[in-house]
XYZ file of C-alpha atoms in Angstrom:
747
model
C -186.544 -58.029 -9.968
C -187.022 -61.620 -9.510
C -187.390 -63.561 -12.648
C -184.406 -65.540 -14.503
C -183.480 -62.604 -17.683
C -180.462 -63.527 -20.033
C -180.059 -61.634 -23.549
C -178.557 -63.830 -25.245
C -179.664 -67.410 -23.850
C -181.330 -68.049 -26.745
C -178.765 -67.349 -29.308
C -176.640 -69.897 -27.779
C -179.131 -72.630 -26.717
C -179.627 -72.995 -30.192
C -176.394 -72.495 -32.077
C -176.815 -68.567 -33.455
C -174.011 -67.584 -31.029
C -171.056 -67.030 -33.598
C -167.888 -67.377 -31.686
C -164.267 -66.290 -33.391
C -163.613 -68.848 -35.959
C -167.246 -69.376 -36.736
C -166.645 -66.271 -38.467
C -164.788 -65.918 -42.024
C -163.784 -63.477 -44.088
C -163.482 -63.202 -47.692
C -159.528 -63.786 -49.429
C -158.665 -64.706 -45.632
C -155.937 -66.440 -45.081
C -154.193 -69.155 -41.526
C -151.173 -68.581 -39.523
C -150.036 -71.032 -37.070
C -147.481 -70.719 -34.950
C -143.944 -72.687 -33.670
C -143.941 -72.610 -30.678
C -139.714 -73.514 -28.442
C -139.343 -77.074 -28.256
C -136.267 -76.262 -24.981
C -137.326 -74.071 -22.503
C -134.701 -71.641 -21.979
C -131.380 -71.292 -24.748
C -130.280 -69.456 -26.833
C -132.285 -68.427 -30.278
C -129.085 -68.392 -33.036
C -130.906 -69.148 -36.465
C -134.619 -68.734 -37.670
C -134.595 -71.247 -41.467
C -137.592 -71.363 -42.484
C -136.525 -72.039 -46.555
C -138.202 -75.418 -46.619
C -141.390 -74.031 -44.740
C -142.398 -71.648 -47.746
C -141.561 -73.996 -50.691
C -144.820 -76.152 -48.388
C -148.205 -76.397 -50.480
C -150.597 -72.989 -49.760
C -147.854 -71.586 -47.560
C -147.821 -67.752 -48.116
C -145.204 -66.236 -45.575
C -143.437 -67.080 -42.867
C -143.352 -64.188 -40.046
C -140.672 -63.929 -37.754
C -139.253 -61.476 -34.652
C -137.153 -59.578 -37.445
C -140.671 -58.378 -39.178
C -142.765 -57.261 -36.460
C -143.394 -53.007 -37.048
C -143.618 -52.204 -33.853
C -142.351 -53.505 -29.680
C -141.449 -56.938 -29.375
C -141.980 -57.145 -26.682
C -144.959 -55.864 -24.029
C -147.280 -56.417 -21.056
C -149.787 -55.011 -19.066
C -147.318 -54.601 -16.931
C -143.915 -55.326 -17.206
C -143.055 -55.312 -21.360
C -141.093 -58.024 -21.203
C -143.534 -60.982 -23.474
C -142.139 -61.433 -26.300
C -144.664 -61.018 -29.341
C -142.598 -63.556 -30.734
C -138.800 -64.070 -29.492
C -135.643 -62.968 -31.123
C -133.087 -64.016 -28.955
C -133.741 -65.734 -25.871
C -136.367 -67.988 -25.087
C -137.865 -68.517 -22.028
C -139.854 -71.361 -21.674
C -140.967 -73.596 -23.474
C -145.100 -71.902 -24.170
C -142.423 -68.977 -26.838
C -143.548 -68.539 -30.279
C -140.425 -68.028 -31.969
C -142.111 -67.924 -35.984
C -145.465 -68.021 -37.352
C -146.730 -69.683 -40.768
C -148.732 -68.513 -42.931
C -150.863 -70.320 -44.839
C -154.126 -70.191 -47.571
C -155.705 -72.924 -44.967
C -155.230 -73.320 -41.542
C -154.774 -76.852 -42.377
C -151.420 -76.943 -45.217
C -149.997 -73.214 -42.274
C -149.410 -76.413 -39.695
C -147.930 -78.635 -41.793
C -145.450 -76.672 -42.519
C -144.581 -76.096 -39.066
C -142.338 -78.681 -39.232
C -140.275 -77.596 -42.615
C -138.681 -74.599 -40.294
C -135.290 -75.205 -38.866
C -134.614 -73.756 -35.505
C -130.769 -73.509 -34.226
C -130.173 -72.598 -30.477
C -127.688 -72.953 -27.922
C -129.058 -74.381 -24.701
C -129.128 -72.274 -21.537
C -128.843 -73.154 -17.915
C -132.495 -73.804 -16.511
C -134.547 -73.424 -13.365
C -137.764 -74.502 -12.555
C -137.709 -73.803 -8.587
C -138.465 -70.418 -7.563
C -136.590 -70.363 -4.603
C -133.393 -71.825 -6.623
C -133.896 -68.819 -8.953
C -134.258 -66.472 -6.228
C -130.543 -66.949 -5.061
C -128.333 -64.864 -5.514
C -126.356 -66.947 -8.261
C -128.449 -68.242 -10.211
C -128.696 -66.536 -13.918
C -130.659 -64.325 -14.837
C -134.089 -65.285 -17.099
C -135.573 -61.530 -17.527
C -131.651 -59.800 -17.374
C -133.077 -56.318 -17.940
C -135.813 -56.830 -15.025
C -132.003 -56.707 -12.849
C -134.013 -59.956 -10.700
C -135.462 -62.969 -11.045
C -137.823 -61.394 -8.250
C -140.663 -60.061 -10.195
C -141.947 -58.307 -7.801
C -142.301 -57.940 -4.103
C -144.535 -57.248 -0.761
C -144.837 -57.117 2.826
C -147.407 -55.763 5.584
C -145.382 -54.734 8.644
C -148.550 -53.889 11.468
C -147.875 -54.159 15.138
C -145.005 -55.687 16.935
C -144.069 -59.417 15.719
C -141.420 -59.745 18.654
C -143.963 -58.631 20.635
C -147.082 -60.895 19.889
C -144.839 -64.132 19.995
C -144.314 -63.174 22.922
C -148.105 -62.935 24.172
C -148.902 -66.606 22.351
C -149.472 -69.126 24.682
C -149.919 -71.624 21.686
C -147.325 -70.673 18.836
C -148.342 -72.767 15.462
C -146.031 -73.210 12.641
C -147.442 -75.287 8.524
C -146.085 -74.829 5.446
C -148.828 -75.259 2.465
C -148.232 -75.236 -1.140
C -151.007 -75.621 -3.629
C -150.349 -76.310 -7.980
C -150.595 -74.879 -10.864
C -153.760 -74.595 -12.931
C -155.248 -74.774 -16.344
C -158.312 -72.675 -16.453
C -160.021 -74.712 -18.405
C -162.169 -72.845 -20.709
C -164.188 -74.627 -24.123
C -163.078 -72.674 -26.864
C -159.176 -71.750 -27.193
C -157.688 -68.725 -27.640
C -158.778 -67.329 -31.290
C -158.330 -63.385 -33.990
C -159.123 -62.386 -37.318
C -157.574 -60.015 -38.061
C -157.802 -57.196 -40.986
C -156.381 -53.825 -41.969
C -159.478 -52.173 -43.170
C -159.389 -49.124 -46.377
C -159.438 -46.087 -43.552
C -155.841 -47.816 -41.358
C -156.956 -49.327 -39.406
C -156.189 -52.547 -37.827
C -160.348 -54.509 -36.746
C -159.717 -57.470 -35.056
C -162.324 -59.646 -33.655
C -161.211 -62.092 -31.155
C -161.684 -64.679 -27.819
C -159.952 -62.503 -25.115
C -161.675 -61.214 -22.228
C -160.155 -57.631 -22.132
C -160.456 -55.271 -25.988
C -158.541 -52.923 -24.230
C -156.097 -54.414 -23.657
C -156.160 -56.292 -26.306
C -155.836 -53.105 -28.855
C -152.092 -51.985 -26.415
C -150.671 -55.307 -27.524
C -151.933 -54.637 -30.398
C -150.771 -51.739 -31.173
C -147.653 -51.636 -29.708
C -147.086 -54.912 -32.466
C -147.399 -52.948 -35.549
C -146.429 -49.416 -33.489
C -150.201 -47.853 -34.486
C -151.255 -45.228 -32.360
C -154.993 -46.628 -30.307
C -156.509 -44.464 -32.691
C -155.345 -46.991 -34.935
C -156.389 -50.001 -34.009
C -160.581 -51.583 -33.472
C -161.190 -54.263 -31.286
C -165.052 -55.742 -31.353
C -166.345 -58.706 -28.629
C -167.552 -61.300 -30.131
C -169.273 -64.119 -27.874
C -166.256 -66.469 -26.288
C -166.167 -69.416 -25.195
C -165.290 -69.504 -21.504
C -162.414 -67.088 -19.413
C -162.246 -67.560 -15.902
C -158.861 -65.432 -16.130
C -157.010 -66.721 -18.470
C -158.182 -64.467 -22.151
C -156.222 -61.917 -21.298
C -152.615 -61.979 -22.434
C -152.333 -65.527 -24.428
C -154.952 -63.765 -25.646
C -153.788 -60.363 -26.593
C -151.059 -62.251 -27.978
C -152.839 -64.270 -29.863
C -154.733 -61.138 -31.266
C -152.012 -59.023 -31.818
C -150.286 -61.977 -34.063
C -152.862 -62.311 -36.011
C -152.966 -58.335 -36.474
C -149.282 -59.498 -37.769
C -149.315 -61.300 -40.932
C -153.032 -59.006 -41.393
C -150.764 -55.830 -41.315
C -147.631 -57.570 -43.609
C -150.584 -60.025 -45.183
C -152.189 -56.680 -46.634
C -155.102 -60.048 -46.053
C -157.736 -60.704 -43.413
C -155.437 -64.069 -40.995
C -157.218 -66.332 -38.797
C -155.871 -67.592 -35.663
C -157.179 -70.260 -34.124
C -155.359 -72.496 -31.745
C -155.892 -76.010 -30.571
C -156.639 -77.423 -27.712
C -152.888 -78.569 -28.008
C -151.932 -75.345 -28.147
C -153.922 -73.331 -25.885
C -152.417 -75.690 -23.073
C -149.143 -75.669 -24.563
C -148.668 -71.792 -23.777
C -151.661 -70.371 -21.893
C -150.785 -69.012 -18.796
C -151.716 -70.954 -15.557
C -153.136 -70.311 -12.042
C -149.881 -69.415 -9.620
C -148.395 -72.641 -7.218
C -148.067 -70.708 -4.602
C -145.126 -72.464 -1.188
C -146.566 -70.427 1.922
C -144.594 -70.515 5.508
C -146.951 -69.526 8.415
C -146.638 -69.354 11.300
C -149.110 -67.974 13.888
C -149.247 -66.909 18.003
C -152.674 -68.118 20.023
C -153.232 -67.753 22.969
C -155.176 -69.936 25.722
C -158.496 -67.435 25.278
C -158.413 -68.165 21.534
C -157.136 -64.714 20.207
C -154.520 -64.313 17.823
C -151.566 -63.216 18.434
C -150.069 -63.127 15.816
C -148.941 -63.994 12.048
C -145.978 -64.513 10.644
C -146.408 -65.755 6.365
C -143.274 -65.662 3.805
C -145.021 -66.928 0.583
C -143.757 -67.614 -2.500
C -145.476 -67.619 -6.037
C -144.295 -68.729 -9.854
C -144.438 -66.226 -11.769
C -142.749 -68.698 -14.692
C -141.101 -67.412 -18.033
C -142.444 -63.023 -17.769
C -144.674 -61.253 -14.900
C -147.707 -60.878 -16.193
C -149.944 -59.827 -13.415
C -147.957 -61.284 -10.505
C -147.843 -58.259 -9.084
C -151.374 -57.630 -8.452
C -152.222 -61.682 -7.789
C -148.897 -61.538 -5.052
C -150.729 -58.156 -4.103
C -154.841 -59.517 -3.563
C -152.762 -62.798 -1.583
C -150.787 -59.392 1.610
C -153.453 -58.151 2.086
C -155.913 -61.042 2.908
C -153.007 -62.767 3.834
C -154.418 -63.112 7.528
C -158.292 -64.222 6.542
C -160.698 -62.528 7.301
C -159.621 -62.211 10.854
C -158.430 -59.295 13.381
C -154.610 -59.509 13.270
C -153.021 -57.463 15.222
C -149.004 -58.283 15.292
C -148.524 -58.809 11.667
C -145.125 -59.628 9.107
C -145.234 -60.774 5.378
C -143.933 -61.208 2.548
C -144.354 -62.139 -0.702
C -142.042 -63.007 -3.770
C -143.155 -63.332 -6.859
C -140.406 -65.337 -9.186
C -139.573 -65.723 -11.930
C -138.431 -69.195 -13.623
C -138.817 -70.753 -16.793
C -141.639 -72.980 -16.032
C -144.744 -71.345 -17.945
C -145.880 -68.483 -16.883
C -148.819 -67.807 -15.051
C -151.219 -64.808 -14.252
C -154.864 -63.739 -13.747
C -157.330 -66.729 -12.742
C -160.457 -66.934 -11.366
C -159.817 -65.761 -7.093
C -156.437 -63.517 -7.961
C -154.352 -64.664 -5.294
C -156.966 -65.473 -2.400
C -157.344 -69.329 -3.009
C -154.278 -70.239 -1.968
C -153.827 -68.424 1.333
C -157.515 -69.340 1.586
C -156.523 -73.402 1.147
C -153.223 -72.219 3.751
C -155.470 -69.520 6.446
C -158.536 -71.564 7.043
C -156.754 -74.692 8.105
C -154.354 -73.418 10.231
C -157.118 -71.864 12.802
C -158.998 -74.853 12.864
C -155.167 -76.448 13.545
C -154.512 -73.594 16.446
C -158.303 -74.465 17.648
C -158.179 -77.607 18.117
C -154.923 -77.878 19.879
C -156.108 -75.486 21.968
C -159.170 -78.025 22.354
C -161.709 -74.442 21.700
C -165.125 -75.224 18.974
C -163.029 -73.985 15.639
C -166.600 -72.211 15.468
C -165.696 -70.854 18.151
C -162.013 -69.987 17.490
C -163.610 -68.204 14.423
C -166.156 -66.151 16.234
C -163.666 -64.821 18.551
C -161.110 -63.791 15.147
C -163.443 -62.699 12.674
C -163.322 -59.708 11.902
C -166.505 -57.455 12.308
C -168.383 -53.713 11.989
C -165.671 -51.384 12.453
C -162.938 -54.607 13.108
C -159.261 -52.974 11.408
C -157.885 -55.353 9.221
C -154.655 -56.365 8.831
C -153.864 -53.605 6.465
C -155.109 -50.869 8.960
C -158.131 -50.098 7.233
C -161.706 -50.220 9.181
C -164.796 -51.848 8.235
C -167.852 -49.584 8.709
C -168.457 -48.033 5.051
C -171.087 -50.774 4.543
C -172.232 -53.637 6.527
C -170.002 -56.608 7.732
C -171.930 -60.054 7.730
C -169.550 -63.065 8.249
C -171.074 -64.143 11.257
C -174.523 -64.149 8.780
C -173.277 -65.518 6.102
C -171.903 -68.021 8.027
C -174.651 -69.004 10.374
C -177.100 -68.926 7.896
C -174.675 -71.532 6.167
C -173.852 -74.098 9.205
C -177.790 -73.528 10.076
C -178.596 -75.237 6.151
C -176.235 -77.724 6.730
C -176.724 -78.863 10.705
C -172.685 -79.035 11.017
C -173.053 -78.439 15.207
C -175.325 -82.065 15.040
C -173.546 -83.814 12.160
C -169.912 -83.024 12.813
C -170.928 -85.366 15.715
C -171.616 -88.158 12.933
C -167.561 -88.014 11.642
C -165.262 -90.347 10.979
C -161.465 -89.109 12.142
C -160.223 -92.592 10.634
C -162.115 -94.842 12.522
C -160.773 -98.047 11.132
C -164.232 -99.908 12.174
C -165.750 -97.809 9.021
C -165.809 -98.840 5.910
C -166.630 -95.031 4.932
C -165.573 -92.111 6.326
C -168.051 -89.463 7.376
C -167.104 -85.886 7.062
C -168.039 -82.240 7.431
C -166.000 -79.118 7.347
C -167.038 -75.736 6.540
C -164.809 -72.291 5.422
C -165.332 -68.330 5.271
C -163.607 -65.299 3.340
C -163.810 -62.076 3.255
C -162.641 -60.430 -0.473
C -162.311 -57.062 -1.150
C -164.444 -56.305 -4.482
C -162.657 -54.828 -7.389
C -159.370 -53.997 -8.665
C -158.783 -52.376 -5.332
C -155.303 -50.309 -4.820
C -153.670 -52.476 -7.214
C -155.145 -49.891 -10.043
C -158.175 -47.412 -11.357
C -161.275 -48.708 -10.688
C -163.446 -46.858 -12.746
C -166.000 -47.768 -15.486
C -168.363 -45.588 -17.547
C -172.155 -46.608 -19.517
C -173.723 -45.102 -22.457
C -177.746 -44.635 -22.634
C -178.849 -44.087 -26.578
C -182.488 -43.484 -26.520
C -184.369 -44.169 -30.562
C -187.286 -42.267 -31.231
C -189.316 -44.622 -31.227
C -188.609 -45.388 -27.189
C -186.468 -47.847 -27.696
C -182.690 -48.028 -25.597
C -179.303 -48.446 -26.781
C -177.299 -49.541 -23.598
C -173.241 -50.409 -23.224
C -170.921 -49.839 -20.543
C -166.814 -50.677 -20.471
C -167.444 -54.437 -19.321
C -166.460 -57.132 -21.624
C -168.866 -60.171 -22.280
C -166.704 -62.833 -20.973
C -170.050 -65.541 -20.601
C -171.100 -64.889 -16.756
C -173.993 -62.627 -18.295
C -172.663 -59.133 -17.352
C -174.567 -57.938 -19.944
C -178.003 -59.260 -18.710
C -176.709 -57.426 -15.598
C -176.612 -54.146 -17.008
C -179.476 -54.537 -19.215
C -182.160 -55.114 -15.376
C -180.382 -52.729 -13.973
C -180.942 -50.042 -16.465
C -184.369 -51.441 -17.175
C -185.517 -51.098 -13.142
C -184.123 -47.533 -12.834
C -185.882 -46.767 -16.024
C -188.889 -48.006 -15.700
C -188.732 -50.379 -18.713
C -189.292 -54.056 -19.188
C -186.162 -55.385 -19.683
C -187.042 -55.476 -24.067
C -187.181 -52.238 -24.470
C -183.181 -52.663 -24.054
C -181.285 -53.709 -26.252
C -177.314 -53.868 -24.777
C -175.205 -52.972 -28.260
C -172.217 -54.653 -29.729
C -169.125 -52.671 -27.008
C -166.002 -51.678 -29.341
C -162.789 -49.737 -28.553
C -163.864 -47.143 -30.453
C -167.510 -47.046 -28.703
C -166.653 -46.511 -24.929
C -163.742 -45.476 -22.674
C -161.618 -48.314 -21.609
C -163.199 -49.098 -18.383
C -160.405 -51.626 -16.841
C -160.513 -55.157 -17.403
C -163.919 -57.883 -16.791
C -161.782 -59.403 -12.979
C -161.282 -59.089 -9.475
C -165.328 -59.771 -9.866
C -165.535 -56.212 -10.567
C -168.095 -56.873 -13.277
C -171.604 -55.547 -12.261
C -170.055 -53.416 -9.515
C -168.931 -51.243 -11.803
C -170.841 -51.549 -14.770
C -173.913 -51.236 -13.237
C -172.381 -48.571 -10.909
C -171.625 -46.762 -14.854
C -175.020 -47.792 -16.105
C -177.332 -46.498 -12.660
C -175.743 -42.959 -12.695
C -176.430 -43.035 -16.578
C -179.752 -44.177 -16.301
C -179.945 -41.251 -13.694
C -179.416 -38.672 -15.825
C -181.225 -39.389 -18.080
C -183.982 -39.441 -16.312
C -183.162 -35.368 -15.376
C -182.872 -34.559 -18.825
C -186.334 -35.801 -19.620
C -187.285 -34.400 -16.352
C -186.268 -31.467 -17.611
C -188.182 -31.761 -21.108
C -190.833 -32.672 -19.354
C -191.492 -29.686 -16.560
C -190.774 -27.708 -19.155
C -194.376 -28.566 -20.834
C -196.207 -29.699 -18.300
C -194.763 -27.812 -15.774
C -194.525 -30.611 -13.566
C -191.306 -32.613 -11.373
C -190.851 -35.954 -12.651
C -190.099 -38.502 -9.526
C -190.564 -41.772 -10.329
C -189.961 -43.684 -13.845
C -191.910 -46.888 -13.148
C -194.032 -49.530 -15.702
C -193.440 -47.290 -18.186
C -194.306 -44.664 -17.673
C -193.771 -41.068 -15.670
C -195.145 -39.587 -12.503
C -194.741 -37.054 -10.659
C -194.422 -36.828 -6.429
C -197.545 -36.400 -5.960
C -198.222 -39.746 -7.716
C -199.708 -37.695 -10.800
C -199.022 -40.186 -14.291
C -197.322 -36.856 -16.013
C -196.861 -38.987 -19.584
C -195.542 -42.175 -20.855
C -192.182 -42.778 -21.892
C -192.322 -43.193 -25.210
C -194.535 -39.853 -24.960
C -191.279 -38.404 -23.664
C -188.812 -39.681 -26.045
C -191.375 -38.178 -28.498
C -191.667 -34.252 -26.148
C -187.663 -34.568 -26.040
C -187.093 -35.938 -30.150
C -188.868 -32.585 -31.635
C -187.721 -30.173 -28.656
C -184.516 -31.589 -30.230
C -183.216 -32.513 -26.832
C -180.831 -35.648 -27.447
C -181.995 -38.745 -24.793
C -178.056 -39.469 -24.703
C -176.877 -40.752 -21.298
C -172.751 -40.537 -19.966
C -172.318 -42.197 -16.789
C -168.886 -43.020 -14.901
C -169.293 -44.509 -11.645
C -166.223 -43.717 -10.091
C -164.753 -45.942 -6.531
C -164.002 -44.185 -3.910
C -160.208 -43.499 -2.905
C -158.460 -46.332 -2.041
C -154.517 -46.740 -0.273
C -151.522 -48.187 -0.734
C -147.646 -47.793 1.338
C -145.719 -50.273 0.257
C -143.241 -50.251 2.777
C -145.790 -50.603 5.632
C -147.963 -52.896 3.714
C -151.178 -50.706 4.766
C -154.195 -48.493 3.510
C -157.575 -49.599 2.335
C -156.684 -52.036 0.070
C -160.440 -51.665 -0.838
C -163.006 -49.912 -1.210
C -165.894 -52.915 0.034
C -166.189 -56.853 0.725
C -167.967 -59.077 0.263
C -168.430 -62.168 3.081
C -168.526 -65.814 2.859
C -169.101 -69.343 4.772
C -168.859 -72.566 2.465
C -169.218 -75.918 3.400
C -168.528 -79.429 2.209
C -170.221 -82.443 3.383
C -168.038 -86.076 2.178
C -167.001 -89.866 2.605
C -164.084 -91.335 1.707
C -163.317 -95.115 0.544
C -160.873 -96.284 3.833
C -159.328 -99.434 1.259
C -159.282 -96.962 -2.254
C -159.102 -93.540 -0.905
C -161.753 -92.625 -3.094
C -163.410 -89.141 -1.844
C -167.863 -89.073 -2.469
C -168.737 -85.225 -2.105
C -172.044 -85.804 -0.915
C -173.348 -81.783 0.028
C -172.337 -78.000 -0.289
C -173.437 -75.316 0.792
C -172.992 -71.001 0.539
C -173.717 -68.245 1.298
C -171.922 -64.401 -0.167
C -173.507 -61.465 0.653
C -173.912 -60.279 -3.046
C -175.299 -56.209 -1.403
C -177.854 -56.195 -4.077
C -178.960 -59.420 -6.230
C -179.337 -58.134 -9.659
C -179.776 -61.670 -11.304
C -180.528 -64.303 -8.252
C -181.052 -67.449 -11.400
C -177.730 -66.059 -12.213
C -176.140 -65.466 -8.992
C -177.014 -68.745 -8.046
C -174.911 -70.176 -11.180
C -171.373 -67.890 -10.158
C -172.516 -69.465 -6.823
C -172.792 -73.862 -8.300
C -170.370 -72.842 -10.953
C -167.650 -71.758 -8.361
C -168.068 -74.112 -5.613
C -167.818 -76.531 -8.545
C -164.392 -75.126 -9.082
C -163.314 -74.696 -5.960
C -164.292 -78.579 -5.815
C -161.706 -79.376 -8.022
C -159.385 -77.467 -7.523
C -158.931 -78.804 -3.517
C -159.349 -82.206 -5.258
C -157.486 -83.261 -8.117
C -156.626 -80.151 -10.350
C -152.850 -79.560 -10.662
C -150.598 -79.025 -14.445
C -147.916 -80.590 -14.164
C -144.162 -79.460 -16.117
C -141.635 -81.252 -17.276
C -138.142 -79.730 -17.639
C -140.604 -76.182 -17.954
C -143.240 -78.069 -20.653
C -146.754 -79.574 -20.385
C -146.992 -82.738 -19.683
C -150.815 -82.833 -20.093
C -151.483 -81.263 -23.566
C -155.839 -82.514 -22.975
C -158.758 -82.775 -21.206
C -158.075 -86.468 -20.966
C -155.169 -86.111 -19.691
C -156.041 -83.263 -17.610
C -158.233 -83.718 -14.149
C -161.601 -81.338 -14.030
C -164.667 -81.302 -12.299
C -167.068 -84.048 -14.164
C -170.859 -83.479 -13.347
C -171.610 -87.177 -11.625
C -168.016 -85.532 -9.130
C -170.964 -83.155 -7.904
C -173.257 -83.534 -5.516
C -176.824 -81.592 -4.569
C -175.018 -77.761 -3.595
C -176.935 -74.772 -1.989
C -177.152 -71.572 -2.812
C -177.629 -69.085 -0.063
C -177.864 -65.025 -0.971
C -177.199 -62.707 1.422
C -178.257 -58.648 0.874
C -176.881 -55.865 2.340
C -177.607 -53.258 -0.424
C -174.464 -51.700 -0.755
C -174.142 -48.168 0.021
C -170.854 -47.424 -1.883
C -172.032 -49.029 -4.876
C -174.697 -46.577 -7.187
C -176.871 -49.923 -7.960
C -176.283 -51.231 -4.645
C -174.574 -54.673 -6.052
C -171.224 -55.741 -5.515
C -170.742 -59.389 -6.950
C -169.621 -62.705 -6.521
C -167.671 -64.653 -9.089
C -164.135 -65.670 -7.128
C -165.755 -65.298 -4.195
C -167.486 -68.302 -4.768
C -164.281 -70.067 -5.480
C -161.839 -69.047 -2.988
C -163.298 -70.979 -0.254
C -164.451 -74.540 -1.692
C -160.112 -76.197 -1.313
C -159.819 -75.536 2.201
C -163.546 -76.694 3.135
C -162.979 -80.003 1.326
C -159.497 -79.893 3.809
C -161.653 -79.515 6.503
C -164.367 -82.283 6.074
C -161.186 -84.578 5.058
C -159.848 -83.893 7.797
C -162.363 -84.969 9.830
C -163.042 -88.202 7.913
C -159.965 -89.472 7.964
C -158.247 -87.609 10.864
C -154.740 -87.051 8.230
C -154.211 -82.756 8.169
C -153.721 -82.130 4.049
C -151.407 -79.392 3.629
C -150.593 -79.875 -0.432
C -153.183 -78.852 -2.906
C -154.933 -80.541 -4.296
C -155.126 -83.762 -1.845
C -154.090 -86.895 -2.372
C -155.254 -89.714 -0.414
C -153.416 -92.082 -1.250
C -150.111 -90.899 -1.483
C -150.587 -90.017 2.303
C -151.206 -93.360 3.440
C -154.927 -93.067 5.143
């Protein structure tokens, strides 16, 4: 499909799209959360007697009122819906006020008196790891939330073979997701006893698990429905699910519909952030440029709760050496509990941090050897048939790393422009720099989770089609991609297909829309469902016409010799006349992956995406102001399903990645959020962005039924190191801490 398509475009641009807070119900109540004032304490008493006397207040709910489990979590059940006795972060919710209006609920919050006993907080992950430090989650038995490692080759031998050893420490910051729509949920108990929930969440099925756990319900008694969501970038999982669980708790106890909508301040105070990392690298290289070993120790701040820290840090482990062949690897990575706001999924999922480090480290090594950074990368990058650091052979798909790099460098004219770089020339008022970075990224969940998905295609009697998949629309256009895939496979126009409003009661759990798996997994299931449907139709036609259907195209069905058998509508009419349902349930189960926790070996992902991005910029010598001049990206997406939307992912990823490299950090003071709105938190603005070029590289993936892969996360993960490399060539200064702060470095 070549033309751009977006099934929800008209509704969104005209304002007809209804988000969670746009919905209301008769007799609906409103809830507001009371957050902790300190990061570490023993909760002794909550006195809400005065709050109950305030106008409009119906009830105040605490942990004592929870009929099910107080704590839940996707991996470790350590996250309290409401705090029972131990405050671990200023993001903790202690109570919920339920009132007739939202304003009344918020107004009653100050009348709740909380008594607590301070406990020593710990905000530094390194401090938290010490034996003498008190446990933040005692039931876990350690402040180390999780640990991963890789032991490949002989690290000592690799060091002995090295002609040069480079050691460098890199750090990255805590980052806010900055989605436009804050968390919101509306829950009501239906007459049939089912708790029905809508909300701004990115995974209805994990939300259902949170709700069911809190209420003590079976999964069949909770139905979560999807409505348009105003952005997420990975940030609408745990926190959003808990907001839904709290709304459901209020609705269950009051027996009335309850809406819980967060303000921006509440969202930024409680919602999880991108993990800040500290990464200590040692790399050995031979004089000819070959890498002999990498030793790395990484520490990621998990904050007060686990969330998906084990999965995020696992990806960092797999990709800790970047897209390079390294024969000897010794990697240790720790996710660590602290009393900070907790951290979780964020677009890139552990890869932006390691790419920030490794894509600068290879350039440091090349310069010390007197070698071109291009030649150094060409010597060490993975190629067709390469063995990764986890002992996976890259032979099931096209390894296109060299191709994407060459396309970007040609497009931006890298070799010529590199000669113009300033390197901090004191005679120049504006310093010019150009830089690039490359990556490979394992697609979907890989060995960190189960990867399968499903799709339902239900053809109506008039030939129109209802489509549904186990993929959630986060605003990225996944519904449109599924429609396009189904339309192409069935030979129909897209306007014949309607994407059905998803619900956890309609289709099996297909996993969260994370890890760039939406088009890959949902598209695979859609393709398989369409093929099953075509077989059903073909059997009906063969019985009627004695011809074998071979091709579905342009609303008609053709035999192998090209003879037209009938139109699509005629075929569907025939199916119904024969009492054959043109209905198909398709499943895509990814090729098997593997992992050994002891060695860090295995086929971590069944396919990979390859990418390169380059950046041109200027730095004002006096002010330190950075101006982006040009950005170019190329990524191998497999098969491009919706090219216009793919380019949108490129541009959005580059914009977000640039903000990550240049400005974004979410500071905490005594564990509490310092910034509470966007006038304080610096994100990329339209006026900050330069001309951007998106180069779509297509090598249809043989392991994907739709032949597509994805690009949501790859588009972000290398922009920041590309900028860092460009700033080095502009200023002559290497910035190893993200975000880049030129003034503090004294450029």
